[in-house]
Amino acid sequence: MKQRILSGIQPSGVLHIGNYLGALKQWVELQETYDALFCIVDLHAITVKQDPKELRAKIRELAKLYIACGIGPKKSTIFVQSHVPAHTELGWILNTITKISELERMTQFKDKAGKNRAHVNAGLLCYPTLMAADILLYQTDLVPVGEDQTQHLELTRTLAKRFNTQFGEVFRIPEGYFPKAGARIMALDDPTVKMSKSGAPANYLALLDDEKTIRKKVARAVTDSGSEIKAAHDKPAMTNLLTITHLLSGESIADIEHRYRGKGYRELKQDLADRVVDFLAPIQQRTRNISDNEIETLLQEGAKRAREIASQTLTDVQRVLGLG
Ligand code: AQP
């Protein structure tokens, strides 16, 4: 039996190169050796207000991007979270063994809720228990995610152990899988914060940005004081641009630094823009080539397989709880 991986992305905005380098790139490699399930986590996306028509389109676009980036529809199961009702049911059950203080401690909640806590929707607070349900339903061994999800994953493990102790061994305890480099790609307009879909357009390089936009964004990316092209703690902007160059080219950071010795930021940025344009062109072409019908069929098949696996776990959960 192959071990299982599961991960997901929210259809909450435009997929960016941070999502690709921090998550998708690993998925493409891991699907070769694992039983892989990749989810479009639309129920997470609605914790922030979404336009229904746009959300529907974004879900389909994200499924196309998964495939265009290299997720094989025959190798992996691609499905939409809301097509598998067991996610919300287990999410609710996990809420009943989760302390409010555990949820309030989550950095993502603190960041997204800001100071206006009293008016924040409860879904934003309960986001991690739904994420735990996403993972635990599939008896997942490994969860490939970016560094920002470390805390949520740790809570998932805590809840799984707590449930198993209180009610009996139902859940497999998942491990996180973080890329060695690229687990936290920083924003172009502020290298002290992570690149984020909900940031301003200057923050990210979207996978579907056109050539002109990419060149403009890279050219305007914030740089560090001084002029040396070097990755270092006191050079967060250069570290970020060099990391992206390294991950897209495969060339080591030391070799890239060596190649740019005596050269300026402008040259590095121009080369990086070329590289990003070349890297994204085939992804964009493949995305355009996938038809809406293909995606509908694929998502229906994916949901069928996901429901089969999820319902087995949910039945066990209901049994040990005295439900069902
Ligand atoms: N900047 C990043 N660097 C590396 N990995 C990242 N991920 C996100 N941002 C970076 C990883 O991408 C996957 C999908 O993320 P998500 O859609 O679940 O939500 P997120 O982590 O909250 O991503 P965003 O882009 O910041 O979206 P918004 O702005 O909507 O919250 C995850 O594996 C994540 O680690």
Short mmCIF file of C-alpha atoms in Angstrom, two decimals, residues 120-265:
data_model
loop_
_atom_site.label_atom_id
_atom_site.label_comp_id
_atom_site.label_asym_id
_atom_site.label_seq_id
_atom_site.Cartn_x
_atom_site.Cartn_y
_atom_site.Cartn_z
CA VAL A 120 -14.88 38.58 12.77
CA ASN A 121 -16.90 35.58 11.55
CA ALA A 122 -16.64 32.33 13.54
CA GLY A 123 -15.49 30.47 10.41
CA LEU A 124 -12.19 32.34 10.48
CA LEU A 125 -11.61 31.17 14.04
CA CYS A 126 -12.61 27.57 13.26
CA TYR A 127 -10.55 27.43 10.04
CA PRO A 128 -7.91 25.11 11.65
CA THR A 129 -10.47 22.50 12.80
CA LEU A 130 -11.85 22.29 9.25
CA MET A 131 -8.29 21.97 7.98
CA ALA A 132 -7.69 19.19 10.50
CA ALA A 133 -10.81 17.44 9.18
CA ASP A 134 -9.54 17.80 5.59
CA ILE A 135 -6.37 15.97 6.54
CA LEU A 136 -7.62 13.38 9.05
CA LEU A 137 -10.55 12.16 6.94
CA TYR A 138 -8.13 10.66 4.44
CA GLN A 139 -5.83 8.95 6.97
CA THR A 140 -3.07 11.11 5.51
CA ASP A 141 0.59 10.24 6.14
CA LEU A 142 2.19 13.41 4.79
CA VAL A 143 0.96 16.98 4.26
CA PRO A 144 3.13 19.04 1.88
CA VAL A 145 2.62 22.72 2.75
CA GLY A 146 4.46 26.01 3.03
CA GLU A 147 5.89 27.18 6.34
CA ASP A 148 2.85 29.36 7.15
CA GLN A 149 0.81 26.21 7.79
CA THR A 150 3.15 24.74 10.45
CA GLN A 151 0.99 25.86 13.35
CA HIS A 152 -2.24 24.54 11.80
CA LEU A 153 -0.60 21.22 11.10
CA GLU A 154 0.65 20.95 14.68
CA LEU A 155 -2.90 21.57 15.92
CA THR A 156 -4.17 18.86 13.55
CA ARG A 157 -1.74 16.39 15.14
CA THR A 158 -2.78 17.48 18.64
CA LEU A 159 -6.49 17.02 17.83
CA ALA A 160 -5.92 13.62 16.22
CA LYS A 161 -4.02 12.39 19.28
CA ARG A 162 -6.62 13.88 21.64
CA PHE A 163 -9.48 12.21 19.76
CA ASN A 164 -7.66 8.86 19.63
CA THR A 165 -6.96 9.01 23.38
CA GLN A 166 -10.53 9.95 24.31
CA PHE A 167 -12.48 7.72 21.94
CA GLY A 168 -10.15 5.06 20.46
CA GLU A 169 -7.61 4.85 17.64
CA VAL A 170 -9.35 6.25 14.57
CA PHE A 171 -6.95 8.76 13.03
CA ARG A 172 -3.49 8.35 11.55
CA ILE A 173 -1.15 11.08 12.85
CA PRO A 174 0.08 13.06 9.83
CA GLU A 175 3.55 14.53 9.34
CA GLY A 176 4.27 17.87 7.66
CA TYR A 177 6.45 18.05 4.58
CA PHE A 178 8.16 21.39 4.03
CA PRO A 179 10.40 22.26 1.09
CA LYS A 180 14.08 22.87 1.94
CA ALA A 181 13.94 26.20 0.12
CA GLY A 182 10.87 28.18 -0.88
CA ALA A 183 8.74 27.27 2.15
CA ARG A 184 8.22 31.00 2.62
CA ILE A 185 8.47 33.17 -0.48
CA MET A 186 8.29 36.81 0.54
CA ALA A 187 6.26 39.66 -0.96
CA LEU A 188 7.94 41.64 -3.76
CA ASP A 189 6.80 44.95 -2.31
CA ASP A 190 7.79 44.04 1.28
CA PRO A 191 10.28 41.20 1.80
CA THR A 192 9.49 41.06 5.52
CA VAL A 193 6.00 39.58 4.91
CA LYS A 194 5.03 36.47 2.96
CA MET A 195 3.78 36.64 -0.61
CA SER A 196 0.00 36.35 -0.32
CA LYS A 197 -3.03 36.06 -2.60
CA SER A 198 -4.83 38.64 -0.53
CA GLY A 199 -1.98 41.15 -0.82
CA ALA A 200 -1.89 44.07 -3.28
CA PRO A 201 -0.98 43.05 -6.87
CA ALA A 202 2.57 44.40 -6.38
CA ASN A 203 2.98 41.84 -3.57
CA TYR A 204 2.89 38.74 -5.78
CA LEU A 205 3.75 37.26 -9.16
CA ALA A 206 0.54 35.53 -10.23
CA LEU A 207 0.85 32.36 -12.30
CA LEU A 208 -1.49 33.96 -14.86
CA ASP A 209 0.15 37.41 -14.97
CA ASP A 210 1.02 38.47 -18.52
CA GLU A 211 4.57 39.21 -19.60
CA LYS A 212 4.28 42.98 -19.28
CA THR A 213 2.90 42.73 -15.75
CA ILE A 214 5.62 40.28 -14.67
CA ARG A 215 8.38 42.53 -16.01
CA LYS A 216 6.87 45.57 -14.30
CA LYS A 217 6.42 43.81 -10.95
CA VAL A 218 9.94 42.36 -10.92
CA ALA A 219 11.48 45.69 -11.97
CA ARG A 220 9.64 47.45 -9.13
CA ALA A 221 10.42 44.81 -6.49
CA VAL A 222 11.84 46.35 -3.33
CA THR A 223 15.63 45.96 -2.95
CA ASP A 224 17.97 46.19 0.05
CA SER A 225 20.35 49.01 0.86
CA GLY A 226 23.81 48.55 -0.66
CA SER A 227 24.40 46.95 -4.03
CA GLU A 228 25.82 43.49 -3.35
CA ILE A 229 23.86 40.54 -4.74
CA LYS A 230 23.99 38.22 -1.78
CA ALA A 231 21.59 36.17 0.34
CA ALA A 232 21.92 37.24 3.98
CA HIS A 233 19.82 37.99 7.07
CA ASP A 234 20.23 41.72 6.59
CA LYS A 235 19.33 41.42 2.87
CA PRO A 236 15.76 40.02 2.88
CA ALA A 237 14.89 41.34 -0.60
CA MET A 238 17.99 39.85 -2.26
CA THR A 239 17.53 36.58 -0.36
CA ASN A 240 13.99 36.36 -1.73
CA LEU A 241 14.90 37.16 -5.35
CA LEU A 242 17.85 34.76 -5.23
CA THR A 243 15.67 32.02 -3.73
CA ILE A 244 13.12 32.40 -6.53
CA THR A 245 15.92 32.36 -9.13
CA HIS A 246 17.43 29.26 -7.50
CA LEU A 247 14.11 27.39 -7.41
CA LEU A 248 13.20 28.20 -11.00
CA SER A 249 16.67 27.45 -12.43
CA GLY A 250 18.00 24.69 -10.19
CA GLU A 251 21.29 26.64 -9.93
CA SER A 252 22.63 26.91 -6.37
CA ILE A 253 22.39 30.27 -4.60
CA ALA A 254 26.20 30.33 -4.20
CA ASP A 255 26.64 29.89 -7.98
CA ILE A 256 24.10 32.62 -8.73
CA GLU A 257 25.84 35.00 -6.29
CA HIS A 258 29.14 34.21 -7.98
CA ARG A 259 27.70 34.87 -11.45
CA TYR A 260 26.42 38.30 -10.38
CA ARG A 261 29.58 39.43 -8.58
CA GLY A 262 30.26 43.03 -9.60
CA LYS A 263 26.87 43.34 -11.35
CA GLY A 264 23.86 45.39 -10.27
CA TYR A 265 20.33 44.70 -9.04
#
